[in-house]
């Protein structure tokens, strides 16, 4: 979905290598500085190096590099840059491509000096914003690819604690498909003006597909995210079994407990690598119509089993899964299988000095009703 097409972006940022090589340590601005200023304001970019600029062309006021198009070139500040870049900047400016010089003018370089803090606003003033995001969600990221009459947009909420509620304005409109691939879900939707409401839980991603690739795809009506009308924190007794990485089918009893904990903590099993199986019962007077089992924190992947039937696998947050269709009145058996990595068992030199994330089911485990 995201490869093999043209990446639609707002601008290019000059790779800072020459600035670092030609100036004293600390005098040259790193490319990360303008990159962060743009990224946090939902403006995308590509990094390009001086060698690419030397062979680039200009068409209709845009910079063309290897088939990609950029409406402006952003230059991290350095007191001195090569003559080759001075010539390239002059060529771009004369052809109508804005050359934006961050926080100062390098010696002999033509272009417009812009404070890094003002860079996102200037990019928007120049009409180069591909996507506009309204809402308080600075850690929601996006990526746009155009290929053979199809526009694909990926949105991802990098915030680990807060839901991203936003309205995005896209450069296309009409019918489209919403893909939540980790949840194995496809929905249909439409926008007459390119405005689309986005509600992404922490760690959640969504792909929007416009164009001919959606023809013939069976899709269902999309329902926007709402707050659960009921939230129950579960505190069952867990039967925990482990299967080591050498044989993931050979489970053995580990512990019976009503407390969740880090399986690879120093006081537990710090070298454990494999599968941890958590089994507990859920008693229901009635089966809720729209119930979601939310596991909270997990290290690292989780498989949901309800009454012996697999409900889904989650490889990242949010670790939640709809389970109403598998529930029954009375006693239900819930099994969660959590897989961690080999980092605790196979300790390479880097792992000895790095913090290692917890393993197992960490919770809190909740039953959410929508």
mmCIF file of C-alpha atoms in Angstrom:
data_model
loop_
_atom_site.group_PDB
_atom_site.id
_atom_site.type_symbol
_atom_site.label_atom_id
_atom_site.label_comp_id
_atom_site.label_asym_id
_atom_site.label_seq_id
_atom_site.Cartn_x
_atom_site.Cartn_y
_atom_site.Cartn_z
ATOM 1 C CA UNK A 1 0.000 0.000 0.000
ATOM 2 C CA UNK A 2 2.744 2.484 0.885
ATOM 3 C CA UNK A 3 5.542 1.463 -1.491
ATOM 4 C CA UNK A 4 5.961 1.694 -5.227
ATOM 5 C CA UNK A 5 4.253 5.059 -5.590
ATOM 6 C CA UNK A 6 5.104 8.733 -5.305
ATOM 7 C CA UNK A 7 5.524 10.136 -1.794
ATOM 8 C CA UNK A 8 3.567 13.382 -1.596
ATOM 9 C CA UNK A 9 5.307 15.779 0.762
ATOM 10 C CA UNK A 10 5.635 19.495 1.496
ATOM 11 C CA UNK A 11 9.344 20.187 1.096
ATOM 12 C CA UNK A 12 12.893 18.858 1.084
ATOM 13 C CA UNK A 13 15.453 19.413 3.850
ATOM 14 C CA UNK A 14 19.124 19.621 2.931
ATOM 15 C CA UNK A 15 21.205 16.858 4.521
ATOM 16 C CA UNK A 16 23.589 18.612 6.932
ATOM 17 C CA UNK A 17 26.796 16.634 6.242
ATOM 18 C CA UNK A 18 28.653 19.418 4.390
ATOM 19 C CA UNK A 19 27.695 21.903 7.085
ATOM 20 C CA UNK A 20 29.207 19.620 9.733
ATOM 21 C CA UNK A 21 32.389 18.988 7.723
ATOM 22 C CA UNK A 22 33.080 22.625 6.781
ATOM 23 C CA UNK A 23 32.425 24.360 10.106
ATOM 24 C CA UNK A 24 33.540 24.097 13.703
ATOM 25 C CA UNK A 25 31.776 21.638 15.963
ATOM 26 C CA UNK A 26 28.433 23.037 17.078
ATOM 27 C CA UNK A 27 28.284 25.807 14.475
ATOM 28 C CA UNK A 28 26.188 23.859 11.963
ATOM 29 C CA UNK A 29 22.508 23.175 12.641
ATOM 30 C CA UNK A 30 21.539 19.514 12.424
ATOM 31 C CA UNK A 31 18.774 18.618 9.981
ATOM 32 C CA UNK A 32 16.758 17.231 12.907
ATOM 33 C CA UNK A 33 16.044 20.783 14.109
ATOM 34 C CA UNK A 34 13.885 21.964 11.186
ATOM 35 C CA UNK A 35 12.605 18.406 10.764
ATOM 36 C CA UNK A 36 11.105 18.378 14.257
ATOM 37 C CA UNK A 37 9.610 21.836 13.794
ATOM 38 C CA UNK A 38 7.788 20.594 10.681
ATOM 39 C CA UNK A 39 6.925 17.124 11.981
ATOM 40 C CA UNK A 40 5.269 18.456 15.116
ATOM 41 C CA UNK A 41 3.073 20.697 12.927
ATOM 42 C CA UNK A 42 2.018 17.808 10.673
ATOM 43 C CA UNK A 43 4.209 18.797 7.722
ATOM 44 C CA UNK A 44 6.141 16.046 5.970
ATOM 45 C CA UNK A 45 9.487 16.272 4.185
ATOM 46 C CA UNK A 46 12.278 14.229 2.644
ATOM 47 C CA UNK A 47 16.011 14.655 3.289
ATOM 48 C CA UNK A 48 18.115 15.192 0.175
ATOM 49 C CA UNK A 49 21.886 15.540 -0.114
ATOM 50 C CA UNK A 50 23.991 18.011 -2.081
ATOM 51 C CA UNK A 51 24.900 15.401 -4.697
ATOM 52 C CA UNK A 52 21.197 14.936 -5.502
ATOM 53 C CA UNK A 53 20.736 18.696 -5.856
ATOM 54 C CA UNK A 54 23.523 18.930 -8.429
ATOM 55 C CA UNK A 55 21.580 16.700 -10.824
ATOM 56 C CA UNK A 56 18.068 17.875 -9.888
ATOM 57 C CA UNK A 57 15.760 19.740 -12.238
ATOM 58 C CA UNK A 58 13.010 22.310 -11.807
ATOM 59 C CA UNK A 59 9.536 22.034 -13.299
ATOM 60 C CA UNK A 60 6.622 24.439 -12.784
ATOM 61 C CA UNK A 61 8.241 26.038 -9.745
ATOM 62 C CA UNK A 62 9.017 22.742 -7.995
ATOM 63 C CA UNK A 63 12.235 20.853 -7.337
ATOM 64 C CA UNK A 64 12.373 17.418 -8.990
ATOM 65 C CA UNK A 65 14.684 14.750 -7.555
ATOM 66 C CA UNK A 66 14.487 11.153 -8.813
ATOM 67 C CA UNK A 67 10.799 11.473 -9.679
ATOM 68 C CA UNK A 68 9.840 13.138 -6.380
ATOM 69 C CA UNK A 69 8.541 16.732 -6.282
ATOM 70 C CA UNK A 70 9.239 19.357 -3.610
ATOM 71 C CA UNK A 71 7.773 22.843 -3.365
ATOM 72 C CA UNK A 72 10.635 24.273 -1.295
ATOM 73 C CA UNK A 73 14.130 23.505 -0.030
ATOM 74 C CA UNK A 74 14.820 23.992 3.688
ATOM 75 C CA UNK A 75 18.460 24.630 4.606
ATOM 76 C CA UNK A 76 19.721 24.070 8.206
ATOM 77 C CA UNK A 77 22.006 26.953 9.141
ATOM 78 C CA UNK A 78 25.772 26.696 8.746
ATOM 79 C CA UNK A 79 28.225 29.628 8.457
ATOM 80 C CA UNK A 80 29.792 28.128 5.318
ATOM 81 C CA UNK A 81 28.456 25.722 2.687
ATOM 82 C CA UNK A 82 30.137 24.469 -0.522
ATOM 83 C CA UNK A 83 30.256 26.456 -3.751
ATOM 84 C CA UNK A 84 28.275 23.654 -5.342
ATOM 85 C CA UNK A 85 25.366 24.354 -3.030
ATOM 86 C CA UNK A 86 25.601 28.112 -3.629
ATOM 87 C CA UNK A 87 25.171 27.436 -7.359
ATOM 88 C CA UNK A 88 22.241 25.062 -6.730
ATOM 89 C CA UNK A 89 20.482 27.545 -4.420
ATOM 90 C CA UNK A 90 20.885 30.313 -7.012
ATOM 91 C CA UNK A 91 19.429 28.061 -9.718
ATOM 92 C CA UNK A 92 16.429 27.138 -7.580
ATOM 93 C CA UNK A 93 15.709 30.726 -6.513
ATOM 94 C CA UNK A 94 15.844 31.993 -10.091
ATOM 95 C CA UNK A 95 13.447 29.201 -11.130
ATOM 96 C CA UNK A 96 10.935 30.179 -8.450
ATOM 97 C CA UNK A 97 11.616 27.423 -5.899
ATOM 98 C CA UNK A 98 11.730 28.918 -2.371
ATOM 99 C CA UNK A 99 15.043 28.291 -0.586
ATOM 100 C CA UNK A 100 14.334 28.728 3.134
ATOM 101 C CA UNK A 101 17.459 29.419 5.213
ATOM 102 C CA UNK A 102 16.906 28.457 8.849
ATOM 103 C CA UNK A 103 17.976 31.025 11.481
ATOM 104 C CA UNK A 104 20.563 32.779 9.295
ATOM 105 C CA UNK A 105 22.203 33.125 5.901
ATOM 106 C CA UNK A 106 25.264 31.002 5.099
ATOM 107 C CA UNK A 107 28.052 32.920 3.400
ATOM 108 C CA UNK A 108 27.213 33.634 -0.256
ATOM 109 C CA UNK A 109 23.904 31.677 -0.274
ATOM 110 C CA UNK A 110 20.773 33.247 -1.757
ATOM 111 C CA UNK A 111 17.366 32.539 -0.277
ATOM 112 C CA UNK A 112 14.854 33.640 2.345
ATOM 113 C CA UNK A 113 15.977 33.639 5.988
ATOM 114 C CA UNK A 114 13.300 32.108 8.222
ATOM 115 C CA UNK A 115 13.402 31.406 11.951
ATOM 116 C CA UNK A 116 12.956 27.708 12.655
ATOM 117 C CA UNK A 117 10.003 28.533 14.906
ATOM 118 C CA UNK A 118 8.305 30.277 11.958
ATOM 119 C CA UNK A 119 9.140 27.590 9.398
ATOM 120 C CA UNK A 120 5.836 25.623 9.594
ATOM 121 C CA UNK A 121 3.775 28.786 9.151
ATOM 122 C CA UNK A 122 5.907 29.846 6.182
ATOM 123 C CA UNK A 123 5.472 26.452 4.496
ATOM 124 C CA UNK A 124 1.704 26.817 4.858
ATOM 125 C CA UNK A 125 1.788 30.413 3.571
ATOM 126 C CA UNK A 126 3.495 29.106 0.453
ATOM 127 C CA UNK A 127 0.593 26.686 -0.071
ATOM 128 C CA UNK A 128 2.781 23.604 0.359
ATOM 129 C CA UNK A 129 0.820 21.817 3.111
ATOM 130 C CA UNK A 130 -0.461 18.550 1.653
ATOM 131 C CA UNK A 131 -2.593 17.659 4.696
ATOM 132 C CA UNK A 132 -4.070 19.922 7.365
ATOM 133 C CA UNK A 133 -4.707 18.539 10.852
ATOM 134 C CA UNK A 134 -7.105 20.241 13.267
ATOM 135 C CA UNK A 135 -7.081 19.113 16.880
ATOM 136 C CA UNK A 136 -4.721 18.738 19.816
ATOM 137 C CA UNK A 137 -2.746 15.712 18.645
ATOM 138 C CA UNK A 138 0.932 16.676 18.105
ATOM 139 C CA UNK A 139 2.029 13.030 18.042
ATOM 140 C CA UNK A 140 -0.318 11.940 15.266
ATOM 141 C CA UNK A 141 1.802 11.270 12.157
ATOM 142 C CA UNK A 142 0.813 10.795 8.530
ATOM 143 C CA UNK A 143 2.228 9.604 5.211
ATOM 144 C CA UNK A 144 0.787 10.066 1.693
ATOM 145 C CA UNK A 145 1.503 7.970 -1.405
ATOM 146 C CA UNK A 146 -0.040 8.432 -4.873
ATOM 147 C CA UNK A 147 0.081 5.550 -7.353
ATOM 148 C CA UNK A 148 -1.857 4.805 -10.557
ATOM 149 C CA UNK A 149 -4.999 6.750 -9.731
ATOM 150 C CA UNK A 150 -5.017 5.787 -6.052
ATOM 151 C CA UNK A 151 -4.172 7.972 -3.042
ATOM 152 C CA UNK A 152 -3.143 6.168 0.141
ATOM 153 C CA UNK A 153 -2.859 7.986 3.489
ATOM 154 C CA UNK A 154 -1.549 6.382 6.675
ATOM 155 C CA UNK A 155 -2.222 7.972 10.057
ATOM 156 C CA UNK A 156 -0.597 6.759 13.264
ATOM 157 C CA UNK A 157 -1.031 7.980 16.847
ATOM 158 C CA UNK A 158 2.462 7.806 18.392
ATOM 159 C CA UNK A 159 1.147 9.068 21.737
ATOM 160 C CA UNK A 160 1.320 6.197 24.239
ATOM 161 C CA UNK A 161 -1.202 7.716 26.649
ATOM 162 C CA UNK A 162 -3.752 9.902 24.846
ATOM 163 C CA UNK A 163 -6.336 9.335 22.138
ATOM 164 C CA UNK A 164 -5.894 11.522 19.050
ATOM 165 C CA UNK A 165 -9.132 13.316 18.162
ATOM 166 C CA UNK A 166 -8.644 15.286 14.961
ATOM 167 C CA UNK A 167 -10.193 16.426 11.725
ATOM 168 C CA UNK A 168 -7.860 16.122 8.752
ATOM 169 C CA UNK A 169 -8.281 17.895 5.418
ATOM 170 C CA UNK A 170 -6.994 15.846 2.508
ATOM 171 C CA UNK A 171 -6.265 16.930 -1.085
ATOM 172 C CA UNK A 172 -8.827 14.398 -2.384
ATOM 173 C CA UNK A 173 -12.522 13.741 -1.767
ATOM 174 C CA UNK A 174 -15.255 11.205 -2.457
ATOM 175 C CA UNK A 175 -15.743 7.598 -1.373
ATOM 176 C CA UNK A 176 -12.854 5.840 0.356
ATOM 177 C CA UNK A 177 -11.956 2.804 2.432
ATOM 178 C CA UNK A 178 -10.703 2.938 6.015
ATOM 179 C CA UNK A 179 -8.286 0.104 6.774
ATOM 180 C CA UNK A 180 -7.463 -0.856 10.347
ATOM 181 C CA UNK A 181 -5.272 -3.738 9.330
ATOM 182 C CA UNK A 182 -4.024 -4.833 12.748
ATOM 183 C CA UNK A 183 -7.693 -5.227 13.725
ATOM 184 C CA UNK A 184 -8.470 -7.011 10.425
ATOM 185 C CA UNK A 185 -11.153 -4.415 9.701
ATOM 186 C CA UNK A 186 -12.182 -2.466 6.585
ATOM 187 C CA UNK A 187 -14.887 0.196 6.617
ATOM 188 C CA UNK A 188 -16.498 2.378 3.971
ATOM 189 C CA UNK A 189 -16.783 6.160 4.272
ATOM 190 C CA UNK A 190 -17.174 9.270 2.137
ATOM 191 C CA UNK A 191 -16.122 12.918 2.267
ATOM 192 C CA UNK A 192 -17.518 15.592 -0.052
ATOM 193 C CA UNK A 193 -14.811 18.133 0.774
ATOM 194 C CA UNK A 194 -11.760 16.125 1.874
ATOM 195 C CA UNK A 195 -12.434 16.577 5.601
ATOM 196 C CA UNK A 196 -12.255 13.327 7.593
ATOM 197 C CA UNK A 197 -12.701 12.783 11.327
ATOM 198 C CA UNK A 198 -9.892 10.737 12.903
ATOM 199 C CA UNK A 199 -10.091 9.085 16.331
ATOM 200 C CA UNK A 200 -7.050 6.963 17.106
ATOM 201 C CA UNK A 201 -6.330 5.278 20.422
ATOM 202 C CA UNK A 202 -2.740 5.327 21.725
ATOM 203 C CA UNK A 203 -0.639 3.312 19.281
ATOM 204 C CA UNK A 204 -3.487 2.901 16.801
ATOM 205 C CA UNK A 205 -3.063 3.348 13.061
ATOM 206 C CA UNK A 206 -5.437 3.737 10.135
ATOM 207 C CA UNK A 207 -4.974 3.729 6.356
ATOM 208 C CA UNK A 208 -7.331 5.634 4.046
ATOM 209 C CA UNK A 209 -7.524 4.548 0.401
ATOM 210 C CA UNK A 210 -9.092 6.759 -2.290
ATOM 211 C CA UNK A 211 -9.433 5.822 -5.950
ATOM 212 C CA UNK A 212 -9.701 2.775 -8.144
ATOM 213 C CA UNK A 213 -8.056 0.369 -5.684
ATOM 214 C CA UNK A 214 -11.254 0.469 -3.593
ATOM 215 C CA UNK A 215 -13.501 -0.703 -6.460
ATOM 216 C CA UNK A 216 -15.140 -4.042 -5.764
ATOM 217 C CA UNK A 217 -13.991 -4.204 -2.141
ATOM 218 C CA UNK A 218 -16.739 -5.335 0.224
ATOM 219 C CA UNK A 219 -16.796 -2.750 2.997
ATOM 220 C CA UNK A 220 -19.093 -2.059 5.929
ATOM 221 C CA UNK A 221 -20.296 1.190 7.437
ATOM 222 C CA UNK A 222 -17.722 2.984 9.597
ATOM 223 C CA UNK A 223 -18.600 3.814 13.183
ATOM 224 C CA UNK A 224 -16.708 6.620 14.859
ATOM 225 C CA UNK A 225 -14.992 5.958 18.168
ATOM 226 C CA UNK A 226 -17.058 6.792 21.229
ATOM 227 C CA UNK A 227 -16.291 6.585 24.922
ATOM 228 C CA UNK A 228 -17.352 3.266 26.470
ATOM 229 C CA UNK A 229 -20.667 3.493 28.290
ATOM 230 C CA UNK A 230 -19.389 1.010 30.863
ATOM 231 C CA UNK A 231 -15.882 0.135 32.004
ATOM 232 C CA UNK A 232 -15.199 -2.776 34.339
ATOM 233 C CA UNK A 233 -11.718 -3.430 35.705
ATOM 234 C CA UNK A 234 -11.290 -7.183 35.960
ATOM 235 C CA UNK A 235 -9.451 -8.721 38.908
ATOM 236 C CA UNK A 236 -9.631 -12.459 38.298
ATOM 237 C CA UNK A 237 -7.325 -15.225 39.410
ATOM 238 C CA UNK A 238 -4.892 -16.021 36.605
ATOM 239 C CA UNK A 239 -3.480 -19.463 35.915
ATOM 240 C CA UNK A 240 -0.110 -18.718 34.300
ATOM 241 C CA UNK A 241 1.718 -21.274 32.179
ATOM 242 C CA UNK A 242 4.992 -20.790 30.317
ATOM 243 C CA UNK A 243 6.491 -22.330 27.191
ATOM 244 C CA UNK A 244 10.167 -21.641 26.521
ATOM 245 C CA UNK A 245 11.340 -20.462 23.105
ATOM 246 C CA UNK A 246 12.984 -23.835 22.378
ATOM 247 C CA UNK A 247 9.548 -25.527 22.299
ATOM 248 C CA UNK A 248 6.556 -23.177 22.193
ATOM 249 C CA UNK A 249 4.091 -26.073 22.550
ATOM 250 C CA UNK A 250 5.444 -27.420 25.853
ATOM 251 C CA UNK A 251 3.606 -25.363 28.472
ATOM 252 C CA UNK A 252 4.315 -25.908 32.150
ATOM 253 C CA UNK A 253 2.668 -24.364 35.251
ATOM 254 C CA UNK A 254 4.316 -21.221 36.560
ATOM 255 C CA UNK A 255 2.054 -19.408 39.019
ATOM 256 C CA UNK A 256 -1.534 -18.860 40.187
ATOM 257 C CA UNK A 257 -2.108 -15.246 41.167
ATOM 258 C CA UNK A 258 -4.567 -12.363 41.193
ATOM 259 C CA UNK A 259 -1.752 -9.840 40.598
ATOM 260 C CA UNK A 260 -0.156 -9.033 37.239
ATOM 261 C CA UNK A 261 3.602 -8.513 37.124
ATOM 262 C CA UNK A 262 6.663 -8.349 34.888
ATOM 263 C CA UNK A 263 7.604 -11.929 34.060
ATOM 264 C CA UNK A 264 11.229 -11.021 33.396
ATOM 265 C CA UNK A 265 11.728 -8.946 36.532
ATOM 266 C CA UNK A 266 14.872 -9.810 38.556
ATOM 267 C CA UNK A 267 12.683 -11.486 41.185
ATOM 268 C CA UNK A 268 10.815 -13.584 38.597
ATOM 269 C CA UNK A 269 12.329 -15.158 35.464
ATOM 270 C CA UNK A 270 14.698 -12.569 33.952
ATOM 271 C CA UNK A 271 16.001 -14.819 31.152
ATOM 272 C CA UNK A 272 12.582 -16.093 30.059
ATOM 273 C CA UNK A 273 11.782 -16.000 26.358
ATOM 274 C CA UNK A 274 8.737 -17.644 24.828
ATOM 275 C CA UNK A 275 4.979 -17.761 25.412
ATOM 276 C CA UNK A 276 3.110 -16.949 28.603
ATOM 277 C CA UNK A 277 -0.455 -18.255 28.771
ATOM 278 C CA UNK A 278 -2.888 -16.485 31.116
ATOM 279 C CA UNK A 279 -6.216 -18.255 31.737
ATOM 280 C CA UNK A 280 -9.087 -16.858 33.788
ATOM 281 C CA UNK A 281 -12.890 -17.039 33.972
ATOM 282 C CA UNK A 282 -15.360 -14.268 33.264
ATOM 283 C CA UNK A 283 -18.869 -14.672 34.702
ATOM 284 C CA UNK A 284 -21.673 -12.768 32.986
ATOM 285 C CA UNK A 285 -25.325 -12.385 33.953
ATOM 286 C CA UNK A 286 -25.979 -11.128 30.411
ATOM 287 C CA UNK A 287 -23.869 -10.977 27.269
ATOM 288 C CA UNK A 288 -23.066 -7.334 26.413
ATOM 289 C CA UNK A 289 -23.797 -6.339 22.803
ATOM 290 C CA UNK A 290 -20.542 -4.478 22.070
ATOM 291 C CA UNK A 291 -17.917 -5.723 24.507
ATOM 292 C CA UNK A 292 -14.193 -5.149 24.031
ATOM 293 C CA UNK A 293 -11.526 -6.815 26.140
ATOM 294 C CA UNK A 294 -8.712 -4.341 26.796
ATOM 295 C CA UNK A 295 -5.465 -5.740 28.218
ATOM 296 C CA UNK A 296 -3.761 -2.464 29.075
ATOM 297 C CA UNK A 297 0.020 -2.898 28.809
ATOM 298 C CA UNK A 298 1.481 -6.032 27.228
ATOM 299 C CA UNK A 299 5.055 -7.124 26.611
ATOM 300 C CA UNK A 300 5.035 -7.674 23.648
ATOM 301 C CA UNK A 301 2.275 -9.381 21.583
ATOM 302 C CA UNK A 302 -1.044 -10.913 22.615
ATOM 303 C CA UNK A 303 -3.417 -13.562 21.240
ATOM 304 C CA UNK A 304 -7.020 -13.501 22.507
ATOM 305 C CA UNK A 305 -8.920 -16.768 23.039
ATOM 306 C CA UNK A 306 -12.539 -16.840 24.241
ATOM 307 C CA UNK A 307 -14.139 -20.178 25.110
ATOM 308 C CA UNK A 308 -11.543 -21.993 23.014
ATOM 309 C CA UNK A 309 -11.906 -19.810 19.887
ATOM 310 C CA UNK A 310 -9.294 -17.328 18.750
ATOM 311 C CA UNK A 311 -10.633 -13.743 18.699
ATOM 312 C CA UNK A 312 -7.590 -11.931 17.366
ATOM 313 C CA UNK A 313 -3.901 -11.118 17.682
ATOM 314 C CA UNK A 314 -2.468 -7.724 18.599
ATOM 315 C CA UNK A 315 1.199 -6.970 17.955
ATOM 316 C CA UNK A 316 1.133 -3.458 19.405
ATOM 317 C CA UNK A 317 -1.048 -1.088 21.405
ATOM 318 C CA UNK A 318 -3.979 -0.790 21.672
ATOM 319 C CA UNK A 319 -4.188 -4.336 22.990
ATOM 320 C CA UNK A 320 -7.976 -4.532 22.726
ATOM 321 C CA UNK A 321 -10.277 -6.917 20.881
ATOM 322 C CA UNK A 322 -14.066 -7.224 20.343
ATOM 323 C CA UNK A 323 -15.295 -10.431 22.007
ATOM 324 C CA UNK A 324 -19.112 -10.199 22.317
ATOM 325 C CA UNK A 325 -19.751 -12.720 19.539
ATOM 326 C CA UNK A 326 -17.809 -15.385 21.457
ATOM 327 C CA UNK A 327 -19.239 -14.741 24.926
ATOM 328 C CA UNK A 328 -22.082 -16.662 26.564
ATOM 329 C CA UNK A 329 -24.243 -16.189 29.606
ATOM 330 C CA UNK A 330 -22.605 -17.613 32.708
ATOM 331 C CA UNK A 331 -18.985 -18.761 32.882
ATOM 332 C CA UNK A 332 -16.566 -17.874 30.075
ATOM 333 C CA UNK A 333 -12.967 -19.037 29.780
ATOM 334 C CA UNK A 334 -10.564 -16.332 28.609
ATOM 335 C CA UNK A 335 -7.037 -17.210 27.549
ATOM 336 C CA UNK A 336 -4.386 -14.665 26.618
ATOM 337 C CA UNK A 337 -1.096 -15.852 25.142
ATOM 338 C CA UNK A 338 1.682 -13.270 25.353
ATOM 339 C CA UNK A 339 4.946 -13.600 23.423
ATOM 340 C CA UNK A 340 8.067 -11.641 24.328
ATOM 341 C CA UNK A 341 11.404 -11.427 22.508
ATOM 342 C CA UNK A 342 14.785 -13.140 22.856
ATOM 343 C CA UNK A 343 16.413 -10.109 24.448
ATOM 344 C CA UNK A 344 16.438 -11.602 27.947
ATOM 345 C CA UNK A 345 17.835 -14.947 26.856
ATOM 346 C CA UNK A 346 20.310 -13.860 24.167
ATOM 347 C CA UNK A 347 22.155 -10.910 25.657
ATOM 348 C CA UNK A 348 24.208 -9.132 23.011
ATOM 349 C CA UNK A 349 26.665 -6.437 24.199
ATOM 350 C CA UNK A 350 24.190 -3.604 23.617
ATOM 351 C CA UNK A 351 21.495 -5.293 25.721
ATOM 352 C CA UNK A 352 23.728 -5.260 28.798
ATOM 353 C CA UNK A 353 23.503 -1.478 29.061
ATOM 354 C CA UNK A 354 19.984 -0.882 27.702
ATOM 355 C CA UNK A 355 16.716 -0.870 29.629
ATOM 356 C CA UNK A 356 14.712 -3.964 28.701
ATOM 357 C CA UNK A 357 10.948 -3.604 28.475
ATOM 358 C CA UNK A 358 8.767 -5.740 30.773
ATOM 359 C CA UNK A 359 7.318 -9.071 29.607
ATOM 360 C CA UNK A 360 3.909 -10.637 30.002
ATOM 361 C CA UNK A 361 0.431 -9.338 30.669
ATOM 362 C CA UNK A 362 0.737 -6.151 32.713
ATOM 363 C CA UNK A 363 -2.780 -4.698 32.619
ATOM 364 C CA UNK A 364 -4.992 -3.309 33.902
ATOM 365 C CA UNK A 365 -7.382 -5.706 32.177
ATOM 366 C CA UNK A 366 -10.780 -4.157 31.484
ATOM 367 C CA UNK A 367 -14.082 -5.130 29.892
ATOM 368 C CA UNK A 368 -15.344 -2.138 27.922
ATOM 369 C CA UNK A 369 -18.922 -1.902 26.715
ATOM 370 C CA UNK A 370 -19.746 0.481 23.851
#
